[in-house]
Short mmCIF file of C-alpha atoms and ligand atoms in Angstrom, two decimals:
data_model
loop_
_atom_site.label_atom_id
_atom_site.label_comp_id
_atom_site.label_asym_id
_atom_site.label_seq_id
_atom_site.Cartn_x
_atom_site.Cartn_y
_atom_site.Cartn_z
CA MET A 1 0.00 0.00 0.00
CA GLU A 2 1.63 3.21 -1.25
CA ASP A 3 5.29 2.65 -0.19
CA VAL A 4 4.57 0.39 2.77
CA SER A 5 4.66 -3.40 2.94
CA LEU A 6 1.34 -4.90 4.03
CA GLU A 7 3.08 -7.92 5.47
CA GLY A 8 5.32 -5.58 7.47
CA LEU A 9 2.24 -3.78 8.84
CA ALA A 10 0.66 -7.09 9.85
CA HIS A 11 3.80 -8.01 11.79
CA ARG A 12 4.14 -4.57 13.35
CA PHE A 13 0.53 -3.99 14.40
CA GLY A 14 -0.90 -7.52 14.49
CA THR A 15 -3.97 -8.90 12.74
CA PRO A 16 -6.81 -8.50 11.99
CA LEU A 17 -5.86 -4.99 10.95
CA TYR A 18 -7.58 -2.34 8.86
CA VAL A 19 -5.21 -0.28 6.75
CA TYR A 20 -6.19 2.74 4.67
CA SER A 21 -4.32 4.64 1.99
CA GLU A 22 -4.47 8.43 2.32
CA ALA A 23 -3.54 8.88 -1.34
CA ALA A 24 -6.42 6.65 -2.45
CA ILE A 25 -8.99 8.69 -0.51
CA LEU A 26 -7.61 11.99 -1.79
CA SER A 27 -7.56 10.76 -5.35
CA GLN A 28 -11.17 9.60 -5.12
CA ILE A 29 -12.22 13.02 -3.77
CA ARG A 30 -10.35 14.73 -6.61
CA ARG A 31 -12.04 12.43 -9.09
CA PHE A 32 -15.54 13.26 -7.83
CA GLU A 33 -14.75 16.98 -7.67
CA ALA A 34 -13.44 16.92 -11.24
CA ALA A 35 -16.46 14.99 -12.52
CA PHE A 36 -18.94 17.47 -11.00
CA HIS A 37 -16.80 20.54 -11.62
CA GLY A 38 -19.33 22.14 -14.00
CA LEU A 39 -22.29 21.81 -11.60
CA PRO A 40 -22.77 23.87 -8.42
CA HIS A 41 -22.60 21.12 -5.81
CA LEU A 42 -21.66 19.99 -2.33
CA PHE A 43 -20.52 16.48 -1.44
CA CYS A 44 -21.62 15.44 2.02
CA TYR A 45 -19.54 12.44 3.08
CA ALA A 46 -21.75 9.76 4.67
CA LEU A 47 -19.86 9.16 7.92
CA LYS A 48 -21.42 5.77 8.46
CA ALA A 49 -19.17 4.30 5.76
CA ASN A 50 -16.10 4.97 7.88
CA PRO A 51 -16.32 7.37 10.83
CA SER A 52 -12.64 7.19 11.82
CA GLY A 53 -11.64 10.62 13.16
CA ARG A 54 -8.45 10.69 11.12
CA LEU A 55 -10.21 9.85 7.86
CA CYS A 56 -12.96 12.34 8.60
CA ARG A 57 -10.42 15.09 9.26
CA LEU A 58 -8.77 14.31 5.95
CA ILE A 59 -12.11 14.52 4.16
CA SER A 60 -13.35 17.67 5.95
CA SER A 61 -10.03 19.37 5.18
CA ARG A 62 -10.92 19.08 1.49
CA GLY A 63 -14.05 21.18 1.95
CA LEU A 64 -16.62 18.39 1.91
CA GLY A 65 -19.70 18.38 4.09
CA ALA A 66 -21.04 15.51 6.16
CA ASP A 67 -24.15 13.34 6.03
CA ILE A 68 -24.92 12.16 9.55
CA VAL A 69 -27.56 9.81 10.95
CA SER A 70 -27.20 10.06 14.73
CA GLY A 71 -26.14 12.34 17.55
CA GLY A 72 -22.94 10.31 17.76
CA GLU A 73 -22.12 10.99 14.13
CA MET A 74 -22.91 14.69 14.68
CA GLU A 75 -20.34 14.78 17.48
CA ARG A 76 -17.80 12.91 15.39
CA ALA A 77 -18.36 15.17 12.41
CA LEU A 78 -17.98 18.34 14.51
CA ARG A 79 -14.84 17.02 16.22
CA SER A 80 -13.28 16.20 12.88
CA GLY A 81 -13.75 19.65 11.46
CA PHE A 82 -16.95 19.47 9.42
CA PRO A 83 -18.74 22.79 10.02
CA ALA A 84 -22.43 22.51 11.01
CA SER A 85 -23.22 24.70 8.02
CA ARG A 86 -22.15 21.80 5.77
CA MET A 87 -23.86 19.05 7.72
CA ILE A 88 -27.14 17.31 6.90
CA PHE A 89 -28.99 15.01 9.25
CA SER A 90 -30.90 11.98 7.86
CA GLY A 91 -32.65 8.99 9.39
CA VAL A 92 -36.20 7.85 10.19
CA GLY A 93 -35.77 7.74 13.97
CA LYS A 94 -34.17 10.94 15.22
CA THR A 95 -34.88 11.39 18.91
CA GLU A 96 -36.04 14.64 20.49
CA SER A 97 -32.60 15.27 21.97
CA GLU A 98 -30.91 14.62 18.61
CA LEU A 99 -33.29 17.10 16.95
CA ASP A 100 -32.57 19.55 19.78
CA TRP A 101 -28.79 19.32 19.16
CA ALA A 102 -29.30 19.69 15.42
CA VAL A 103 -31.46 22.80 15.76
CA ARG A 104 -29.11 24.44 18.29
CA ARG A 105 -26.12 23.81 16.04
CA ARG A 106 -27.87 25.18 12.94
CA LEU A 107 -27.11 22.35 10.55
CA LEU A 108 -27.34 22.98 6.81
CA PHE A 109 -30.64 21.09 7.01
CA ILE A 110 -32.47 18.34 8.81
CA ASN A 111 -33.97 15.70 6.55
CA VAL A 112 -37.54 15.09 7.71
CA GLU A 113 -38.78 11.56 7.04
CA SER A 114 -42.37 11.56 8.40
CA GLU A 115 -45.21 13.86 9.39
CA GLU A 116 -44.78 12.98 13.06
CA GLU A 117 -41.11 13.85 12.89
CA LEU A 118 -42.00 17.21 11.32
CA ARG A 119 -44.36 17.96 14.20
CA ARG A 120 -41.74 17.02 16.74
CA LEU A 121 -39.14 19.17 15.04
CA GLU A 122 -41.58 22.07 14.95
CA GLY A 123 -42.03 21.70 18.72
CA VAL A 124 -38.29 21.58 19.35
CA ALA A 125 -37.55 24.65 17.19
CA LYS A 126 -40.37 26.58 18.83
CA ARG A 127 -39.15 25.72 22.32
CA LEU A 128 -35.64 26.83 21.38
CA LYS A 129 -36.97 29.97 19.66
CA LYS A 130 -34.95 29.13 16.57
CA THR A 131 -35.63 28.45 12.92
CA ALA A 132 -34.63 25.03 11.59
CA ASP A 133 -33.78 24.62 7.91
CA ILE A 134 -35.35 21.43 6.68
CA SER A 135 -35.52 19.09 3.76
CA VAL A 136 -38.14 16.44 3.12
CA ARG A 137 -36.89 13.02 2.16
CA VAL A 138 -38.93 11.69 -0.73
CA ASN A 139 -39.40 7.97 -1.24
CA PRO A 140 -39.60 7.85 -5.03
CA ASP A 141 -40.36 4.10 -5.21
CA ILE A 142 -37.45 3.43 -7.57
CA ASP A 143 -35.66 0.10 -7.77
CA PRO A 144 -31.90 0.75 -7.74
CA ARG A 145 -31.29 -2.93 -8.63
CA THR A 146 -28.94 -3.69 -5.78
CA HIS A 147 -28.91 -6.16 -2.87
CA ARG A 148 -32.35 -6.21 -1.20
CA HIS A 149 -30.90 -5.28 2.18
CA ILE A 150 -29.49 -2.04 0.81
CA THR A 151 -32.39 -0.59 -1.17
CA THR A 152 -33.89 2.43 0.57
CA GLY A 153 -36.02 4.20 -2.03
CA LEU A 154 -38.69 1.56 -2.67
CA ALA A 155 -42.21 1.96 -1.35
CA VAL A 156 -41.64 -1.10 0.87
CA ASN A 157 -38.67 0.59 2.57
CA LYS A 158 -39.10 2.59 5.77
CA PHE A 159 -37.36 5.68 4.43
CA GLY A 160 -38.86 9.00 3.34
CA VAL A 161 -42.43 9.77 2.35
CA PRO A 162 -44.22 9.40 -1.00
CA PRO A 163 -44.06 12.46 -3.30
CA ALA A 164 -47.65 13.58 -2.59
CA ALA A 165 -47.08 13.40 1.16
CA ALA A 166 -43.79 15.26 0.71
CA ARG A 167 -45.65 18.12 -0.96
CA ASP A 168 -47.99 18.33 2.05
CA LEU A 169 -45.05 18.37 4.46
CA PHE A 170 -43.38 21.18 2.51
CA ARG A 171 -46.62 23.20 2.59
CA ARG A 172 -47.03 22.62 6.29
CA ALA A 173 -43.42 23.54 7.03
CA ALA A 174 -43.63 26.68 4.91
CA LYS A 175 -46.46 27.93 7.13
CA GLN A 176 -44.49 27.42 10.33
CA LYS A 177 -42.57 30.29 11.83
CA HIS A 178 -39.83 28.02 13.15
CA LEU A 179 -39.26 25.85 10.08
CA ARG A 180 -37.85 26.82 6.70
CA PRO A 181 -37.91 24.33 3.80
CA VAL A 182 -34.62 24.63 1.91
CA ALA A 183 -34.01 21.26 0.29
CA ILE A 184 -35.55 18.16 -1.21
CA GLN A 185 -33.78 14.84 -0.80
CA CYS A 186 -33.86 11.16 -1.64
CA HIS A 187 -31.46 8.25 -1.20
CA LEU A 188 -32.11 5.17 -3.28
CA GLY A 189 -29.81 2.63 -1.71
CA SER A 190 -26.22 1.49 -1.81
CA GLN A 191 -23.94 -0.19 -4.36
CA ILE A 192 -25.94 1.31 -7.24
CA ARG A 193 -24.18 0.72 -10.53
CA GLU A 194 -26.50 2.36 -13.03
CA VAL A 195 -27.13 6.01 -13.75
CA LYS A 196 -30.77 5.38 -14.66
CA PRO A 197 -32.25 5.14 -11.15
CA TYR A 198 -30.53 8.42 -10.22
CA LEU A 199 -31.98 10.11 -13.30
CA SER A 200 -35.50 8.87 -12.57
CA ALA A 201 -35.23 10.12 -8.99
CA LEU A 202 -33.72 13.43 -10.06
CA ARG A 203 -36.60 14.06 -12.47
CA GLN A 204 -39.18 13.35 -9.75
CA LEU A 205 -37.43 15.65 -7.31
CA LEU A 206 -36.95 18.42 -9.87
CA SER A 207 -40.57 18.33 -10.89
CA LEU A 208 -41.70 18.55 -7.27
CA ALA A 209 -39.20 21.37 -6.57
CA ARG A 210 -40.45 23.32 -9.59
CA SER A 211 -44.08 23.03 -8.62
CA LEU A 212 -43.25 24.02 -5.03
CA ALA A 213 -41.40 27.08 -6.34
CA ALA A 214 -44.49 27.98 -8.37
CA GLU A 215 -46.50 27.84 -5.14
CA GLY A 216 -44.08 30.22 -3.47
CA ILE A 217 -41.91 27.60 -1.72
CA PRO A 218 -38.53 27.98 -3.43
CA LEU A 219 -35.82 25.52 -2.42
CA ARG A 220 -32.04 25.92 -2.56
CA TRP A 221 -30.73 22.36 -2.57
CA LEU A 222 -31.56 19.20 -4.45
CA ASP A 223 -30.01 16.16 -2.79
CA ILE A 224 -29.97 12.81 -4.59
CA GLY A 225 -28.25 10.91 -1.78
CA GLY A 226 -25.32 8.54 -1.96
CA GLY A 227 -25.05 4.92 -3.00
CA MET A 228 -22.59 5.22 -5.86
CA GLY A 229 -21.39 1.64 -6.33
CA VAL A 230 -17.82 0.41 -6.21
CA ALA A 231 -16.43 -2.71 -7.89
CA GLU A 232 -17.52 -5.98 -6.31
CA GLY A 233 -16.70 -9.34 -7.83
CA GLU A 234 -17.58 -9.20 -11.51
CA LYS A 235 -19.60 -6.02 -11.07
CA GLY A 236 -17.97 -2.70 -11.89
CA GLU A 237 -18.24 0.69 -10.22
CA LEU A 238 -20.64 3.49 -11.01
CA ASN A 239 -18.56 5.95 -12.87
CA PRO A 240 -18.88 9.49 -11.35
CA GLU A 241 -18.10 11.04 -14.73
CA SER A 242 -21.10 9.30 -16.36
CA LEU A 243 -23.33 10.28 -13.44
CA ALA A 244 -22.32 13.94 -13.68
CA ALA A 245 -22.72 13.93 -17.47
CA ALA A 246 -26.25 12.56 -17.16
CA ILE A 247 -27.29 14.95 -14.39
CA ALA A 248 -25.97 18.19 -15.90
CA PRO A 249 -28.51 18.57 -18.74
CA GLU A 250 -31.39 17.76 -16.36
CA MET A 251 -30.39 20.50 -13.92
CA GLY A 252 -29.98 22.98 -16.79
CA ASP A 253 -29.73 26.46 -15.36
CA TYR A 254 -32.33 25.78 -12.69
CA PRO A 255 -31.12 27.60 -9.55
CA LEU A 256 -30.76 24.57 -7.28
CA ARG A 257 -27.43 23.39 -5.93
CA LEU A 258 -26.85 19.68 -6.08
CA ILE A 259 -25.90 17.58 -3.06
CA LEU A 260 -24.51 14.07 -3.22
CA GLU A 261 -23.89 11.95 -0.14
CA PRO A 262 -21.15 9.50 -1.14
CA GLY A 263 -19.89 7.20 1.59
CA ARG A 264 -18.57 3.98 0.14
CA ALA A 265 -17.36 5.51 -3.13
CA LEU A 266 -14.90 7.77 -1.30
CA VAL A 267 -13.32 5.26 1.07
CA ALA A 268 -14.01 1.63 0.07
CA GLY A 269 -11.09 1.31 -2.34
CA SER A 270 -8.65 2.92 0.11
CA GLY A 271 -8.90 0.13 2.66
CA ALA A 272 -7.68 -3.42 3.13
CA LEU A 273 -8.32 -5.80 5.98
CA LEU A 274 -5.20 -7.77 6.81
CA MET A 275 -5.69 -11.19 8.32
CA LYS A 276 -3.50 -14.17 9.10
CA VAL A 277 -4.10 -17.74 7.99
CA LEU A 278 -4.49 -19.93 11.09
CA TYR A 279 -5.30 -23.38 9.74
CA ARG A 280 -6.36 -25.30 6.66
CA LYS A 281 -8.80 -28.16 6.78
CA ALA A 282 -11.29 -30.07 4.70
CA SER A 283 -14.69 -31.58 5.19
CA ALA A 284 -15.22 -35.15 4.00
CA GLY A 285 -14.36 -35.27 0.30
CA GLY A 286 -12.87 -31.79 0.14
CA GLY A 287 -9.27 -32.70 1.01
CA PRO A 288 -7.01 -29.67 0.61
CA LEU A 289 -4.48 -31.35 -1.54
CA ARG A 290 -6.80 -33.85 -3.17
CA GLY A 291 -8.72 -33.15 -6.34
CA THR A 292 -7.62 -31.00 -9.22
CA PRO A 293 -6.45 -27.52 -8.25
CA GLY A 294 -8.93 -24.92 -9.37
CA THR A 295 -11.91 -27.20 -9.89
CA ARG A 296 -15.13 -25.91 -8.51
CA LEU A 297 -16.34 -28.01 -5.63
CA ARG A 298 -19.85 -29.32 -6.02
CA ARG A 299 -21.86 -28.36 -3.00
CA GLY A 300 -23.00 -31.31 -0.92
CA ARG A 301 -21.05 -33.82 -3.00
CA ASP A 302 -17.40 -32.93 -2.95
CA GLY A 303 -17.17 -31.44 0.54
CA ARG A 304 -15.30 -28.22 1.11
CA ARG A 305 -11.79 -27.01 1.65
CA PHE A 306 -11.49 -24.38 4.33
CA VAL A 307 -8.86 -21.76 5.01
CA ILE A 308 -9.38 -20.51 8.55
CA VAL A 309 -8.26 -16.93 9.13
CA ASP A 310 -8.11 -14.74 12.22
CA ALA A 311 -10.73 -12.22 10.95
CA GLY A 312 -14.35 -13.09 11.55
CA MET A 313 -17.76 -11.66 10.77
CA ASN A 314 -17.42 -9.50 13.87
CA ASP A 315 -14.47 -7.79 12.15
CA PHE A 316 -15.93 -7.74 8.65
CA ALA A 317 -19.64 -8.38 8.30
CA ARG A 318 -20.23 -7.59 4.64
CA PRO A 319 -19.80 -11.09 3.16
CA SER A 320 -22.10 -12.63 5.78
CA LEU A 321 -24.68 -9.80 5.67
CA TYR A 322 -24.81 -8.98 1.98
CA ASP A 323 -23.02 -11.86 0.24
CA ALA A 324 -20.47 -9.22 -0.70
CA HIS A 325 -17.62 -10.39 -2.91
CA HIS A 326 -14.30 -8.82 -1.90
CA PRO A 327 -11.03 -9.67 -3.63
CA ILE A 328 -8.57 -11.53 -1.40
CA VAL A 329 -4.88 -11.49 -2.18
CA PRO A 330 -1.81 -12.79 -0.36
CA ALA A 331 0.14 -9.84 1.08
CA VAL A 332 3.19 -11.35 -0.61
CA LEU A 333 2.23 -12.60 -4.05
CA PRO A 334 3.44 -16.19 -4.53
CA ARG A 335 5.57 -17.08 -7.51
CA GLY A 336 3.34 -19.53 -9.33
CA GLY A 337 2.21 -22.67 -7.51
CA PRO A 338 -1.22 -24.28 -7.76
CA LYS A 339 -4.44 -22.56 -6.83
CA PHE A 340 -7.24 -24.30 -4.97
CA ARG A 341 -10.88 -23.55 -4.48
CA ALA A 342 -11.70 -23.01 -0.85
CA ASP A 343 -13.97 -21.21 1.58
CA VAL A 344 -12.17 -18.56 3.62
CA VAL A 345 -13.78 -18.62 7.05
CA GLY A 346 -13.31 -16.91 10.40
CA PRO A 347 -13.19 -18.15 13.98
CA ILE A 348 -16.78 -17.13 14.94
CA CYS A 349 -19.17 -19.86 16.03
CA GLU A 350 -21.60 -19.38 13.16
CA SER A 351 -21.71 -21.17 9.82
CA GLY A 352 -22.55 -17.77 8.33
CA ASP A 353 -19.07 -16.56 9.33
CA PHE A 354 -17.09 -16.38 6.11
CA VAL A 355 -14.95 -13.91 4.21
CA ALA A 356 -15.28 -15.70 0.86
CA LYS A 357 -16.89 -18.83 -0.51
CA ASP A 358 -15.58 -21.20 -3.16
CA ARG A 359 -12.75 -18.84 -4.09
CA LEU A 360 -9.76 -19.77 -6.26
CA LEU A 361 -6.70 -18.91 -4.21
CA PRO A 362 -3.06 -19.92 -3.82
CA TRP A 363 -3.00 -22.61 -1.15
CA PRO A 364 -1.53 -20.83 1.89
CA ALA A 365 0.66 -21.90 4.77
CA PRO A 366 -0.37 -21.13 8.35
CA GLY A 367 0.97 -17.68 9.25
CA ASP A 368 0.57 -16.25 5.74
CA VAL A 369 -0.92 -12.76 5.63
CA TRP A 370 -3.83 -12.17 3.31
CA ALA A 371 -5.50 -8.89 2.43
CA VAL A 372 -9.22 -8.42 1.83
CA LEU A 373 -9.47 -5.54 -0.61
CA MET A 374 -12.12 -2.81 -1.02
CA ALA A 375 -12.61 -2.97 2.75
CA GLY A 376 -12.43 0.75 3.60
CA ALA A 377 -16.23 1.22 3.78
CA TYR A 378 -18.65 -0.52 6.13
CA GLY A 379 -15.76 -2.65 7.36
CA PHE A 380 -14.54 -1.38 10.70
CA SER A 381 -17.68 0.74 11.10
CA MET A 382 -19.88 -2.37 11.21
CA SER A 383 -17.52 -4.40 13.36
CA SER A 384 -18.52 -5.63 16.81
CA GLN A 385 -17.20 -7.55 19.79
CA TYR A 386 -19.37 -10.58 19.00
CA ASN A 387 -17.91 -13.74 20.53
CA SER A 388 -16.08 -11.39 22.94
CA ARG A 389 -13.48 -10.51 20.36
CA PRO A 390 -11.75 -7.16 20.87
CA ARG A 391 -12.08 -4.99 17.76
CA ALA A 392 -9.21 -4.67 15.25
CA ALA A 393 -6.75 -1.79 15.06
CA GLU A 394 -6.70 0.77 12.23
CA VAL A 395 -3.68 2.21 10.45
CA LEU A 396 -3.40 5.09 7.97
CA VAL A 397 -0.69 4.84 5.34
CA SER A 398 0.75 7.90 3.65
CA GLY A 399 3.80 7.44 1.43
CA HIS A 400 6.40 5.66 3.57
CA GLU A 401 4.57 6.42 6.81
CA ALA A 402 2.11 4.24 8.65
CA ALA A 403 0.29 5.73 11.64
CA LEU A 404 -1.80 3.81 14.13
CA ILE A 405 -5.08 5.76 14.13
CA ARG A 406 -7.02 3.48 16.46
CA ARG A 407 -5.36 1.00 18.77
CA ARG A 408 -6.45 -2.60 18.95
CA GLU A 409 -8.99 -3.19 21.70
CA THR A 410 -7.74 -5.25 24.64
CA LEU A 411 -9.40 -7.80 26.87
CA LYS A 412 -9.75 -5.02 29.43
CA ASP A 413 -11.79 -3.00 26.93
CA LEU A 414 -14.29 -5.87 26.76
CA PHE A 415 -15.22 -5.27 30.39
CA ALA A 416 -14.70 -1.51 30.61
CA LEU A 417 -18.39 -0.58 30.66
CA GLU A 418 -19.78 -3.41 32.76
CA ARG A 419 -21.05 -2.62 36.25
C1 PLP B 501 -29.13 8.83 3.77
C2 PLP B 501 -27.90 8.17 3.29
N1 PLP B 501 -26.99 8.88 2.58
C3 PLP B 501 -25.86 8.34 2.12
C4 PLP B 501 -25.54 7.02 2.35
C5 PLP B 501 -24.24 6.49 1.85
O1 PLP B 501 -24.36 5.44 0.97
P1 PLP B 501 -23.06 4.89 0.24
O2 PLP B 501 -22.04 4.60 1.27
O3 PLP B 501 -23.53 3.67 -0.45
O4 PLP B 501 -22.61 5.98 -0.70
C6 PLP B 501 -26.45 6.22 3.08
C7 PLP B 501 -26.14 4.80 3.32
O5 PLP B 501 -26.84 4.04 3.85
C8 PLP B 501 -27.65 6.81 3.56
O6 PLP B 501 -28.52 6.10 4.27
#
């Protein structure tokens, strides 16, 4: 990674270990900025993808805003230099105290996701004698054709309100002294690889914004959310250049600034999860050195070969949760040698604990370091202590330097909060 040996990092900091490349994050930000250069816009980084303070500081220092979904993320965003004036607050279940913090801090806007939330926000703003800038999150009922657990803009999803209800919420807010509608928003889901769903959503939002303006409710921002897909297995990324090229003619010279909320697209490719091979084994019929290297094992008939690594679903949940396909490479590339098909599994007591299934890989020796690639988003941020496993450490690489940005949790940390 950059000028640093991954195997060296594994030995120095231990495994499992998340490592991120500063250059990769900066280059992805530059790429997005260049693609959208011709359109007035603001990128609000979705902190949930990777809320590490060091990464957030890097991203805020480049002038991006933040998309937050909890009071905790608000605190993290503020501490890492995102100004409240560039922060937007989404989520269906904001509590009264979270709304209170958001109104006091004067965020760019609060994304309202239901009529009851609007009423509560009204009450909070009135009590504080302040005006809250709001957006309404529209559920456009558009299929982004991604994994069913990561669609958010379908009518069956809990997010946002249908367009007709959104219009009513805007009208209601416009009449309130303490609320000011400034934006319209939607977010279709994650790992979206086609421009088409974005365009359909954009057209719906634009048409609603235009008719609201005609009624005397002019908005300033049009926010089409995040979800820009990155490469996964055979599937390619959503190209920001194509997205920008498709959006530009739709926006025309309409006086609305565009917001995008990329999370994964900015950080996924910067990160690798380093793990160590502990053991190899085989179920009946799947003998590691039997059979022809590279042949696909037939489920239920040929048994399985297993490579057991020291990273489990508590460290990296995406394969188990979403069947995500992440490339796995040895930290030191072998010179030739046969490849075998195997399942790469972790130490957690669940059969759903795997990093990869039926993957063609060089047959490793115990102690070898492997890297799971594209692990910079929703990797550490979704990790847990399940099975009482202390969470991994995180390292940021920049040129020849590698800095520990979060220490490995210890056994003591497991008990720190118990009373
Ligand atoms: C409201 C909102 N914005 C942005 C994102 C970021 O999505 P992604 O990381 O896929 O870009 C999410 C992810 O769930 C979200 O819920």
